[in-house]
Amino acid sequence: MDRRRISNSRASLCRRRVGPGGAWWLLAIGLACLCRLAAAADARVVRVGVYQNPPKIFMQGGRISGIFGDILDQIAKREGWRIVPVACEWNQCLNDVQAGRIDLMPDVASTVERSRTMDFGTVPALFSWSELYRHPGQRIATVRDLAGKRLAVLAGSVQETYLKSLLHNFGIRDVSFVAVDSLRQAFELTAAGKADCVAANNFFGDAAALRYGLRSTPVIFDPARLYFVAPRGAGHLLLPRIDADLAAWQSDPGSVYYAILTRWRVDAQPAKIPVTVWWGLGALAVALLSAVLATLWLRREVRRRTRELKASEGKLSVILDEVGAYIYIKGLDLRYQYVNQKVAERLGRSASDMLGLRDQDLFDARIAEQIRATDERVLREGARITLEEQTLDPAHRSLRTVLSVKQPLRDQDGRIYALCGISTDITDIKRSEQRIRHLAFYDALTQLPNRTLLLERIQHAFASYARTHSDAALLFIDLDNFKLLNDTLGHAKGDQLLQRVAERLGRHLRQGDTLARLGGDEFVLLAEDLGHDPDAVTAAVKVIAEKLRLELVGEPVALDGVSYTISASIGVALLSLVKRGADDMPGDDLLKRADLAMYEAKSAGRNQVKCFDPSMQSSLSRRAELEALLKDGLRLGQFRLAYQAIVDEAGRVVGAEALARWPHPDKGAIAPSAFIDAAETSGQIIALGEWILRMACAQLAAWGESPAHRGLTLSVNVSARQVHHPDFVAQVAGALQQAHADPARLELELTESVFAHDLDGVAEKMRALQALGVRFSLDDFGTGYSSLSYLKRLPLHQLKIDQSFVRELLDDANDAAIVRAVLMLGESLGLEVVAEGVETAAHHRMLQRLGCRRFQGYLFGRPGPAESVLQAAAALAAVG
């Protein structure tokens, strides 16, 4: 029979069976099938690389399974894709996606090297970390215990790269890496004793450790974000849709994404609980099981023991109701047969109302389904299960995490007749763990990475530089005069300022940069991947530093309606230069070099940037030595006061200035400019200034007892730090009172830098001391703060012309004009004017012609002991 006859016969048969009306029905079915075939033909075919890494991803029954498999299945349904799995080992999968032989690969951690050859999604599909699992015969508690061990790792994995870098930095060289093609092979080798431990992600490792009899260790490292990747240049075809779906799901706690994570965590990831909790729950479970079995046995006792049985049940209920855990029993139909008071209170029902209910009567469908699956597994397998579960708190409509231990109850014949569960609420513990981790790695005030996390990033930068030779730089940023502002305004305002600074600095972060706060007013920026050419790297660092500097000084910071101008000193250290000096330089040493450069910048003035060079080390060492000597000098009383006379136009000594001198027993006389500067930068100027003030007041009191000296005034220099100190007024008043000195004879000399910050606060302190009789002189007038508005706002008595103007008075017409202007200004404001640095008779005569009436300088005597002050008049007579 030929085909035509067969076809005709079939058509005839269809007509006989279907009839005219049925033909139309068959035609409709055929068209529907054709439409489905066309749609299937139009669906995008996506080749997905799959390697064996359960529970995250693996092949099962010819399809992709695991967490990534379920996520991808849901995405494919939403996007209309047809998934074609391509089985491969880990390295082969990476090679295939780089070569474009597959379209998509899940479960890939982002690295700089991979980002050059593959396109990464922007939304991580999963968060993971790595852990070491040991053979039961090995002891591994820290990284240093890996010395001499055989370590199995997945070839080409981030774990291999990270651990090699970590061990290198710890100086551990004798670790044998056993590179394998799959994690299953790594666990088999370790279980067989051919490796001592294995590195794996926590998803695969926790389940595999149970299966192969390995033990987890405290060594946890390399938290990672896992992405979908595509061939380089082809990511735009698939990744944006995947990112959009992931972002939408991750923002919804009830989405299919969280259902997938919960399901696989239940199936493949046994919960880790502390040993003490295991023992406590185990003991409680044993006690509960014994009590419940005893109660059930008593119920089957003869009727004459009914009263005793009820009494025992009452006692047991009291005990179980007082236990802090949630205890319940369910029958084979999963209906509640018993709940303690804790369960009833949590669900807002009475214990009697709970009996006979199922979980779907108490929780939403998703949570009830998860609980049901676990309960059926206990009853089906007869196994004890410990796991974390999500439950809903009806009172607050919030999810709670409980640690549940479930086990079957058996009768005398071993048959399972019920399920007993004990659950402990660990929500607060989980939150505390998250907070502790955040506190361990982030600054509480600014939420920036702290020193610990910064050092980890620096180690990563060293490892990256070793691979790519792309340079990195560390910028150490220290705010200028922050301590002064913090002491003046209070710590609350200081904290607000630091938060604003952190926000401003964060505006210029590149992707991959790390901005950290070390503490106080110290910030550090780690800039990586700056390139290979030294000149280009230097130029890039200068651009970054300049942006940071301009960002800080560009706009004042407003705190409670008051504006404050801030600036910073920035020190820079290049990683490549450190590497050339010492190949194993740790992060602390790189920080130290940047810190040295920062101090050099601070020494150069406000708002400066300096790069590290070796000469800075010796300079800092000398400064550190001087600061240590200064501290000992104050403690041992090595300082002395010298006095230089101030005379009037008639040659009479009208006062003196107290000047600090340091005759060191070993170093000899140390210049005031050196030790005053060291005292300022180290903060010891407060102690030194207080000592000078006490000694000067004592001398002033001694002069008060001498008829020849009784009318003299004594000038004392005070620094800006002293004036801005909260106890400045009390310190001055206390020194005067302790010495019984006349306040009207004390003159405090201020420099113009005092008025650069908090002018109103300074004026208030000056007026308080003026009320006691203390007078104020403005030292080095014309060399500092440029605004003259404070002259009429502050209670000044005297101006002192800086010696730099007096020195060139005879030769420079500009200096002469400045001196004349200062004298006129003083006269118009009713202020005395003293010329400093008068060394020759010609200078003296010129100043007299210009109208000056007070003089100080070597012409009248060098600084000396207090008894030599009156000799200045004799010196003047000898000259003139």
Coordinates of C-alpha atoms in Angstrom, one line a residue, residues 259-605:
A259 CA 12.0 30.9 48.9
I260 CA 14.8 29.3 46.8
L261 CA 17.5 30.3 49.3
T262 CA 15.4 29.0 52.3
R263 CA 14.6 25.7 50.5
W264 CA 18.3 24.9 49.8
R265 CA 19.5 26.1 53.1
V266 CA 17.0 23.7 54.7
D267 CA 18.0 20.8 52.4
A268 CA 21.7 21.2 52.2
Q269 CA 23.1 23.5 54.9
P270 CA 22.9 22.2 58.5
A271 CA 22.9 25.0 61.0
K272 CA 26.0 25.7 63.0
I273 CA 25.3 26.2 66.6
P274 CA 27.6 26.6 69.6
V275 CA 28.6 23.5 71.5
T276 CA 27.0 24.8 74.7
V277 CA 23.7 25.2 72.8
W278 CA 24.0 21.6 71.4
W279 CA 24.5 20.3 74.9
G280 CA 21.7 22.4 76.4
L281 CA 19.2 21.5 73.7
G282 CA 20.2 17.9 73.7
A283 CA 19.8 17.6 77.5
L284 CA 16.5 19.4 77.2
A285 CA 15.4 17.2 74.4
V286 CA 16.3 14.1 76.4
A287 CA 14.6 15.4 79.5
L288 CA 11.5 16.3 77.4
L289 CA 11.4 13.0 75.6
S290 CA 11.7 11.1 78.8
A291 CA 9.0 13.1 80.5
V292 CA 6.6 12.8 77.5
L293 CA 7.2 9.1 77.2
A294 CA 6.6 8.8 80.9
T295 CA 3.4 10.8 80.6
L296 CA 2.2 8.6 77.7
W297 CA 3.0 5.5 79.6
L298 CA 1.2 6.7 82.7
R299 CA -1.9 7.3 80.6
R300 CA -2.0 3.7 79.7
E301 CA -1.7 2.7 83.3
V302 CA -4.7 1.3 85.2
R303 CA -7.5 3.6 86.3
R304 CA -6.5 3.4 89.9
R305 CA -3.4 5.6 89.1
T306 CA -5.4 8.3 87.3
R307 CA -5.0 10.8 90.1
E308 CA -1.3 10.3 90.3
L309 CA -1.1 10.6 86.5
K310 CA -2.9 13.9 86.5
A311 CA -0.7 15.2 89.2
S312 CA 2.4 14.3 87.2
E313 CA 1.0 15.9 84.1
G314 CA 0.3 19.1 86.0
K315 CA 3.9 19.2 87.3
L316 CA 5.3 18.6 83.9
S317 CA 3.2 21.3 82.4
V318 CA 4.5 23.8 84.9
I319 CA 8.1 22.8 84.1
L320 CA 7.6 23.0 80.3
D321 CA 5.7 26.2 80.6
E322 CA 8.6 27.8 82.5
V323 CA 11.3 26.7 80.0
G324 CA 12.5 29.5 77.7
A325 CA 12.1 27.4 74.6
Y326 CA 9.1 26.7 72.3
I327 CA 8.1 23.1 72.8
Y328 CA 5.4 21.2 70.9
I329 CA 4.3 17.8 69.7
K330 CA 2.6 17.0 66.4
G331 CA 0.9 13.8 65.3
L332 CA 1.4 11.9 62.1
D333 CA -1.2 14.2 60.5
L334 CA 1.0 17.2 61.6
R335 CA -1.7 18.6 63.8
Y336 CA -0.6 20.0 67.2
Q337 CA -1.1 17.6 70.1
Y338 CA 0.7 19.6 72.7
V339 CA 2.2 23.1 72.9
N340 CA 3.8 24.8 76.0
Q341 CA 2.8 28.2 77.1
K342 CA 5.7 29.9 75.3
V343 CA 4.3 28.7 71.9
A344 CA 0.8 29.8 72.7
E345 CA 2.0 33.3 73.8
R346 CA 4.1 33.7 70.6
L347 CA 1.1 33.0 68.4
G348 CA -1.4 35.0 70.5
R349 CA -3.6 32.0 71.2
S350 CA -4.4 29.8 74.2
A351 CA -2.7 26.4 74.5
S352 CA -6.1 24.6 74.2
D353 CA -7.0 26.5 71.0
M354 CA -3.8 25.4 69.4
L355 CA -4.6 21.7 69.7
G356 CA -5.7 20.1 66.5
L357 CA -4.5 23.0 64.3
R358 CA -1.9 22.7 61.5
D359 CA 0.8 25.2 60.6
Q360 CA -1.2 26.4 57.6
D361 CA -3.8 27.6 60.1
L362 CA -1.2 29.7 61.9
F363 CA 1.4 30.9 59.3
D364 CA 1.3 32.2 55.7
A365 CA 1.6 29.7 52.9
R366 CA 5.3 30.0 52.3
I367 CA 6.4 29.6 55.9
A368 CA 3.9 26.8 56.5
E369 CA 5.2 24.9 53.4
Q370 CA 8.8 25.1 54.7
I371 CA 7.8 23.8 58.1
R372 CA 5.7 21.0 56.6
A373 CA 8.6 19.8 54.4
T374 CA 10.9 19.6 57.4
D375 CA 8.3 17.8 59.6
E376 CA 7.5 15.2 56.9
R377 CA 11.3 14.5 56.5
V378 CA 11.6 13.8 60.2
L379 CA 8.6 11.5 60.1
R380 CA 9.6 9.9 56.8
E381 CA 13.3 9.3 57.6
G382 CA 13.0 8.9 61.4
A383 CA 16.0 11.3 61.7
R384 CA 16.7 14.0 64.2
I385 CA 17.1 17.3 62.4
T386 CA 18.6 20.6 63.6
L387 CA 18.0 23.7 61.4
E388 CA 17.2 27.4 61.3
E389 CA 13.6 28.3 60.5
Q390 CA 11.7 31.5 59.8
T391 CA 8.5 32.1 61.7
L392 CA 6.2 35.0 61.8
D393 CA 5.6 37.0 65.0
P394 CA 1.9 37.9 64.8
A395 CA 2.3 40.6 67.4
H396 CA 4.8 42.6 65.4
R397 CA 4.2 41.2 61.9
S398 CA 7.9 40.5 61.7
L399 CA 10.0 37.5 60.7
R400 CA 11.9 35.8 63.5
T401 CA 14.7 33.2 63.2
V402 CA 14.5 30.1 65.5
L403 CA 16.9 27.3 65.9
S404 CA 14.8 24.1 65.9
V405 CA 15.6 20.6 67.0
K406 CA 13.0 18.1 65.7
Q407 CA 13.0 14.3 66.3
P408 CA 10.5 11.5 66.0
L409 CA 8.7 9.9 69.0
R410 CA 8.5 6.1 68.9
D411 CA 6.4 3.6 70.7
Q412 CA 7.6 0.3 72.3
D413 CA 7.7 -1.4 68.9
G414 CA 9.8 1.4 67.4
R415 CA 7.0 2.8 65.3
I416 CA 6.9 6.6 64.9
Y417 CA 3.7 8.0 66.3
A418 CA 4.5 11.7 66.7
L419 CA 7.1 14.4 66.3
C420 CA 8.6 16.5 69.1
G421 CA 10.1 19.9 68.4
I422 CA 12.1 22.4 70.6
S423 CA 12.8 25.8 69.1
T424 CA 14.8 28.7 70.5
D425 CA 14.5 32.2 69.2
I426 CA 18.0 33.3 68.0
T427 CA 16.9 36.4 66.1
D428 CA 18.7 38.7 68.5
I429 CA 21.8 36.5 68.4
K430 CA 21.9 36.7 64.6
R431 CA 21.5 40.4 64.7
S432 CA 24.2 40.8 67.3
E433 CA 26.5 38.7 65.1
Q434 CA 25.9 41.1 62.2
R435 CA 26.5 44.1 64.4
I436 CA 29.6 42.6 65.9
R437 CA 31.0 42.0 62.4
H438 CA 30.1 45.5 61.4
L439 CA 31.8 47.0 64.5
A440 CA 34.8 44.8 63.8
F441 CA 35.4 46.2 60.3
Y442 CA 33.7 49.7 60.2
D443 CA 34.0 53.0 62.1
A444 CA 31.0 53.6 64.3
L445 CA 30.9 57.4 63.7
T446 CA 31.4 57.6 59.9
Q447 CA 30.5 54.1 58.9
L448 CA 33.7 54.0 56.9
P449 CA 36.1 51.0 56.9
N450 CA 38.3 51.0 60.0
R451 CA 42.0 50.1 60.4
T452 CA 41.4 46.4 60.4
L453 CA 39.5 46.3 57.1
L454 CA 41.9 48.9 55.6
L455 CA 44.9 46.6 56.4
E456 CA 43.1 43.7 54.7
R457 CA 42.5 45.9 51.6
I458 CA 46.2 47.0 51.6
Q459 CA 47.2 43.3 51.7
H460 CA 44.9 42.7 48.7
A461 CA 46.5 45.7 46.9
F462 CA 50.0 44.2 47.5
A463 CA 48.8 40.9 46.0
S464 CA 47.2 42.6 43.1
Y465 CA 50.3 44.6 42.4
A466 CA 52.4 41.4 42.4
R467 CA 50.1 40.0 39.7
T468 CA 49.4 43.0 37.5
H469 CA 52.1 45.5 38.4
S470 CA 49.5 48.2 38.4
D471 CA 50.5 50.7 41.0
A472 CA 48.5 51.9 44.1
A473 CA 48.8 54.8 46.5
L474 CA 48.0 55.4 50.1
L475 CA 46.9 59.0 51.0
F476 CA 47.0 59.8 54.7
I477 CA 44.7 62.8 55.4
D478 CA 44.9 64.7 58.7
L479 CA 42.6 67.7 59.4
D480 CA 44.5 70.9 60.3
N481 CA 43.8 72.3 63.8
F482 CA 41.0 69.8 64.4
K483 CA 42.0 69.3 68.0
L484 CA 41.8 73.0 68.6
L485 CA 38.3 73.2 67.1
N486 CA 37.2 70.0 68.9
D487 CA 38.3 71.4 72.3
T488 CA 36.7 74.8 71.5
L489 CA 33.3 73.6 70.2
G490 CA 33.0 70.3 72.1
H491 CA 33.1 66.7 71.0
A492 CA 29.5 66.6 69.7
K493 CA 30.3 69.4 67.1
G494 CA 33.6 67.7 66.4
D495 CA 31.9 64.4 65.6
Q496 CA 29.5 66.3 63.3
L497 CA 32.4 67.8 61.5
L498 CA 34.1 64.4 61.0
Q499 CA 30.9 63.0 59.5
R500 CA 30.7 66.0 57.0
V501 CA 34.4 65.4 56.1
A502 CA 33.7 61.7 55.5
E503 CA 30.8 62.6 53.2
R504 CA 32.9 65.1 51.2
L505 CA 35.9 62.8 50.8
G506 CA 33.6 60.0 49.7
R507 CA 32.4 62.1 46.7
H508 CA 35.7 61.4 44.9
L509 CA 36.0 57.7 45.4
R510 CA 36.6 55.7 42.2
Q511 CA 35.3 52.2 41.9
G512 CA 37.7 50.0 43.9
D513 CA 39.1 52.8 46.1
T514 CA 38.8 52.4 49.9
L515 CA 38.3 55.4 52.2
A516 CA 38.9 54.5 55.8
R517 CA 39.0 56.4 59.2
L518 CA 41.8 55.4 61.5
G519 CA 40.5 57.4 64.4
G520 CA 40.3 61.0 65.6
D521 CA 40.8 63.3 62.6
E522 CA 42.8 60.8 60.5
F523 CA 41.4 59.4 57.2
V524 CA 43.2 57.2 54.7
L525 CA 42.4 56.7 51.0
L526 CA 43.7 53.6 49.3
A527 CA 43.7 54.2 45.5
E528 CA 44.3 51.0 43.5
D529 CA 44.9 50.2 39.8
L530 CA 46.6 53.6 39.0
G531 CA 48.6 52.1 36.0
H532 CA 52.1 51.0 35.2
D533 CA 53.9 54.2 34.1
P534 CA 55.6 56.0 37.1
D535 CA 55.0 59.4 35.7
A536 CA 51.3 58.7 34.9
V537 CA 50.9 57.3 38.4
T538 CA 52.4 60.3 40.0
A539 CA 50.2 62.6 38.0
A540 CA 47.1 60.6 38.9
V541 CA 47.9 60.8 42.6
K542 CA 48.4 64.5 42.4
V543 CA 45.0 64.9 40.7
I544 CA 43.4 62.8 43.5
A545 CA 45.1 64.7 46.3
E546 CA 44.2 68.0 44.7
K547 CA 40.6 67.0 44.4
L548 CA 40.5 66.0 48.1
R549 CA 42.2 69.2 49.1
L550 CA 39.9 71.4 47.1
E551 CA 36.8 69.5 48.3
L552 CA 37.7 70.2 51.9
V553 CA 38.6 73.9 51.6
G554 CA 36.2 74.7 48.8
E555 CA 33.2 75.4 51.0
P556 CA 32.9 76.1 54.7
V557 CA 31.1 73.6 56.9
A558 CA 28.0 74.9 58.6
L559 CA 27.3 73.5 62.1
D560 CA 24.2 75.0 63.8
G561 CA 24.3 78.1 61.6
V562 CA 28.0 78.8 62.2
S563 CA 30.5 78.3 59.3
Y564 CA 33.9 76.7 59.8
T565 CA 36.7 76.5 57.3
I566 CA 38.6 73.2 57.2
S567 CA 41.7 72.1 55.5
A568 CA 43.9 69.0 55.7
S569 CA 47.5 67.9 55.4
I570 CA 47.9 65.0 53.0
G571 CA 50.8 62.5 53.0
V572 CA 51.2 60.1 50.0
A573 CA 53.1 56.8 49.8
L574 CA 53.3 54.8 46.6
L575 CA 53.0 51.0 46.9
S576 CA 55.5 50.4 44.1
L577 CA 58.2 52.4 45.9
V578 CA 57.6 50.4 49.1
K579 CA 57.8 47.2 47.1
R580 CA 61.2 48.2 45.7
G581 CA 62.5 48.9 49.2
A582 CA 61.2 45.7 50.8
D583 CA 59.3 43.0 49.0
D584 CA 57.4 41.8 52.1
M585 CA 56.4 45.3 53.4
P586 CA 53.3 44.9 55.6
G587 CA 50.4 47.3 55.6
D588 CA 51.4 48.9 58.8
D589 CA 54.7 50.0 57.3
L590 CA 53.0 51.5 54.3
L591 CA 50.7 53.4 56.6
K592 CA 53.7 54.6 58.6
R593 CA 55.4 56.0 55.4
A594 CA 52.2 57.9 54.4
D595 CA 52.0 59.1 58.0
L596 CA 55.5 60.5 57.8
A597 CA 54.7 62.3 54.6
M598 CA 51.6 63.8 56.3
Y599 CA 53.7 65.2 59.1
E600 CA 56.0 66.7 56.6
A601 CA 53.1 68.3 54.9
K602 CA 51.8 69.6 58.2
S603 CA 55.2 71.1 59.0
A604 CA 55.0 73.0 55.7
G605 CA 51.8 74.8 56.7

